[in-house]
């Protein structure tokens, strides 16, 4: 903790514990990524196809994006503690209600509880810690937000096996009840510690001038003002394409490695598990690296690599090379999420960062439907995985051009700001 700040603000909290609390929230809500563990047991209860049960997951992601977009201003208004507690209540009640739905064998109630109520909790929980962390870590924005969002990516590794074990030992309904209580308690306890830093807070020894690789924010905008900036639409397009293509390849990973590497279904399942690991690692690695490489440069690198990766991946026959390229793509998918909050802070300041972050995440809701749909439609029409992935390579070409426009816009803004300082 900053000794100087402690003297000025004797009750100031430890910013690393703030970050740990943010991780607690994201690990809980990230359990949605373990939904595949839920599919088979629940579909048997309702006596429907797995694709029918997956609509609860699609609804959850849809309402994540919608709630993040529309409730972002409210999150900024009430603060992270109130919004975090609210997220815990919504997500916990959603999971508890899912258990009741299974007990009553009501598919409609399951959709409502897991998809709608739980989805709202997901959206609130996702954006709650972000703007707070950016304010606590002006010197390490990428690292701080990366740690929290890494928790979202890694959660499935923790809760996936726990879910399966509970299903087998206590039954499906009881498993949802136990999980709902765990999520609710963990999120609410984490939220109780989170708060905004005091006005004028700065970490020990940190100053904008002394930190050569850290530049002042380009602007300090409200969410409405951000909508009038071309840079908002640049980042929205970049994220939409990165998520669309990333979700598509994640959904296709198992059949793809079975086809291209002649893997058995069990070997392919291992690859899917490793995808979760690299998704989480990429969130911390790339967001931390962006503190030094620069946010614009990081996204340019993402898209330049993935243009080539998606184009050539189906042609790679060497197993190790194929897996390296695949896992690198996955790290960039996760890294895009984790680098986003820090980039938005650079572009628009921290005045209403949570609200702006939520508006960009609305693209997640759309991408979650568009990505797998494009994959399925093109693959069915052409019968070719090569052609299908080349379509996504073309989308990344668009994202690459937009990222260059963003880089140019950012550089011009900083150049203008430097000229103003010189004139002063």
XYZ file of N, CA and C in Angstrom, residues 25-26 28-29 67 71 74-75 78-95 117-129 180 183-188 191:
141
model
N -15.169 -12.249 -8.078
C -16.414 -12.050 -8.824
C -16.342 -12.746 -10.176
N -15.223 -12.562 -10.874
C -15.119 -13.100 -12.233
C -14.979 -14.621 -12.259
N -16.490 -16.571 -10.250
C -17.852 -17.068 -10.013
C -18.692 -17.013 -11.278
N -18.755 -15.842 -11.903
C -19.607 -15.715 -13.085
C -19.018 -16.444 -14.290
N -27.472 -6.515 -20.585
C -27.413 -5.884 -19.263
C -26.151 -5.051 -19.099
N -27.182 -1.361 -18.341
C -27.043 -1.094 -16.910
C -25.687 -0.487 -16.560
N -25.925 2.793 -14.694
C -26.374 2.552 -13.321
C -25.230 2.045 -12.450
N -24.378 1.179 -13.003
C -23.217 0.670 -12.270
C -22.299 1.819 -11.873
N -24.155 3.924 -8.909
C -24.274 3.362 -7.556
C -22.948 2.869 -6.995
N -21.957 2.646 -7.846
C -20.666 2.181 -7.374
C -20.529 0.672 -7.401
N -19.294 0.182 -7.305
C -19.030 -1.248 -7.483
C -19.585 -2.134 -6.367
N -19.708 -1.600 -5.143
C -20.196 -2.434 -4.057
C -21.669 -2.805 -4.268
N -22.494 -1.806 -4.545
C -23.927 -2.066 -4.743
C -24.155 -2.909 -5.989
N -23.478 -2.565 -7.079
C -23.686 -3.323 -8.319
C -23.142 -4.742 -8.183
N -22.047 -4.919 -7.429
C -21.497 -6.255 -7.219
C -22.432 -7.125 -6.399
N -22.999 -6.559 -5.337
C -23.958 -7.305 -4.519
C -25.182 -7.677 -5.370
N -25.644 -6.729 -6.182
C -26.784 -6.996 -7.055
C -26.469 -8.117 -8.041
N -25.246 -8.099 -8.575
C -24.820 -9.167 -9.488
C -24.850 -10.521 -8.781
N -24.369 -10.548 -7.540
C -24.366 -11.798 -6.781
C -25.768 -12.323 -6.545
N -26.694 -11.417 -6.245
C -28.079 -11.824 -6.016
C -28.701 -12.373 -7.298
N -28.516 -11.659 -8.408
C -29.107 -12.111 -9.676
C -28.516 -13.452 -10.117
N -27.181 -13.553 -10.099
C -26.565 -14.789 -10.583
C -26.884 -15.956 -9.654
N -26.797 -15.704 -8.344
C -27.103 -16.760 -7.387
C -28.543 -17.229 -7.487
N -29.477 -16.276 -7.564
C -30.894 -16.625 -7.687
C -31.157 -17.350 -9.006
N -30.469 -16.922 -10.062
C -30.624 -17.582 -11.355
C -30.229 -19.053 -11.295
N -29.113 -19.346 -10.611
C -28.665 -20.739 -10.497
C -29.573 -21.522 -9.550
N -32.364 -14.317 -15.788
C -31.943 -13.806 -14.476
C -30.444 -13.992 -14.276
N -29.956 -15.192 -14.553
C -28.518 -15.438 -14.439
C -27.720 -14.583 -15.404
N -28.249 -14.384 -16.628
C -27.555 -13.564 -17.628
C -27.393 -12.124 -17.191
N -28.411 -11.577 -16.533
C -28.311 -10.206 -16.008
C -27.220 -10.140 -14.935
N -27.168 -11.166 -14.090
C -26.097 -11.221 -13.092
C -24.727 -11.296 -13.739
N -24.625 -12.021 -14.838
C -23.361 -12.111 -15.573
C -22.908 -10.741 -16.062
N -23.834 -10.008 -16.692
C -23.480 -8.700 -17.238
C -23.052 -7.725 -16.162
N -23.810 -7.672 -15.070
C -23.467 -6.767 -13.964
C -22.133 -7.164 -13.334
N -21.957 -8.464 -13.115
C -20.720 -8.922 -12.494
C -19.498 -8.712 -13.358
N -19.686 -8.794 -14.674
C -18.544 -8.650 -15.574
C -18.000 -7.224 -15.562
N -18.904 -6.234 -15.611
C -18.419 -4.847 -15.731
C -18.181 -4.172 -14.387
N -18.714 -4.726 -13.289
C -18.603 -4.071 -11.986
C -17.177 -3.721 -11.577
N -16.214 -4.656 -11.643
C -14.878 -4.323 -11.124
C -14.000 -3.520 -12.072
N -25.461 -22.371 -6.540
C -26.064 -21.045 -6.430
C -25.651 -20.336 -5.160
N -21.843 -19.357 -5.442
C -21.649 -18.192 -6.298
C -22.118 -16.917 -5.594
N -23.293 -16.975 -5.002
C -23.863 -15.789 -4.366
C -22.963 -15.285 -3.231
N -22.530 -16.199 -2.381
C -21.685 -15.815 -1.246
C -20.346 -15.260 -1.726
N -19.724 -15.943 -2.681
C -18.402 -15.519 -3.156
C -18.467 -14.145 -3.818
N -19.485 -13.915 -4.638
C -19.617 -12.625 -5.317
C -19.912 -11.516 -4.312
N -20.844 -11.746 -3.396
C -21.222 -10.699 -2.444
C -20.078 -10.379 -1.491
N -17.647 -8.352 -3.377
C -18.154 -7.006 -3.658
C -18.085 -6.104 -2.431
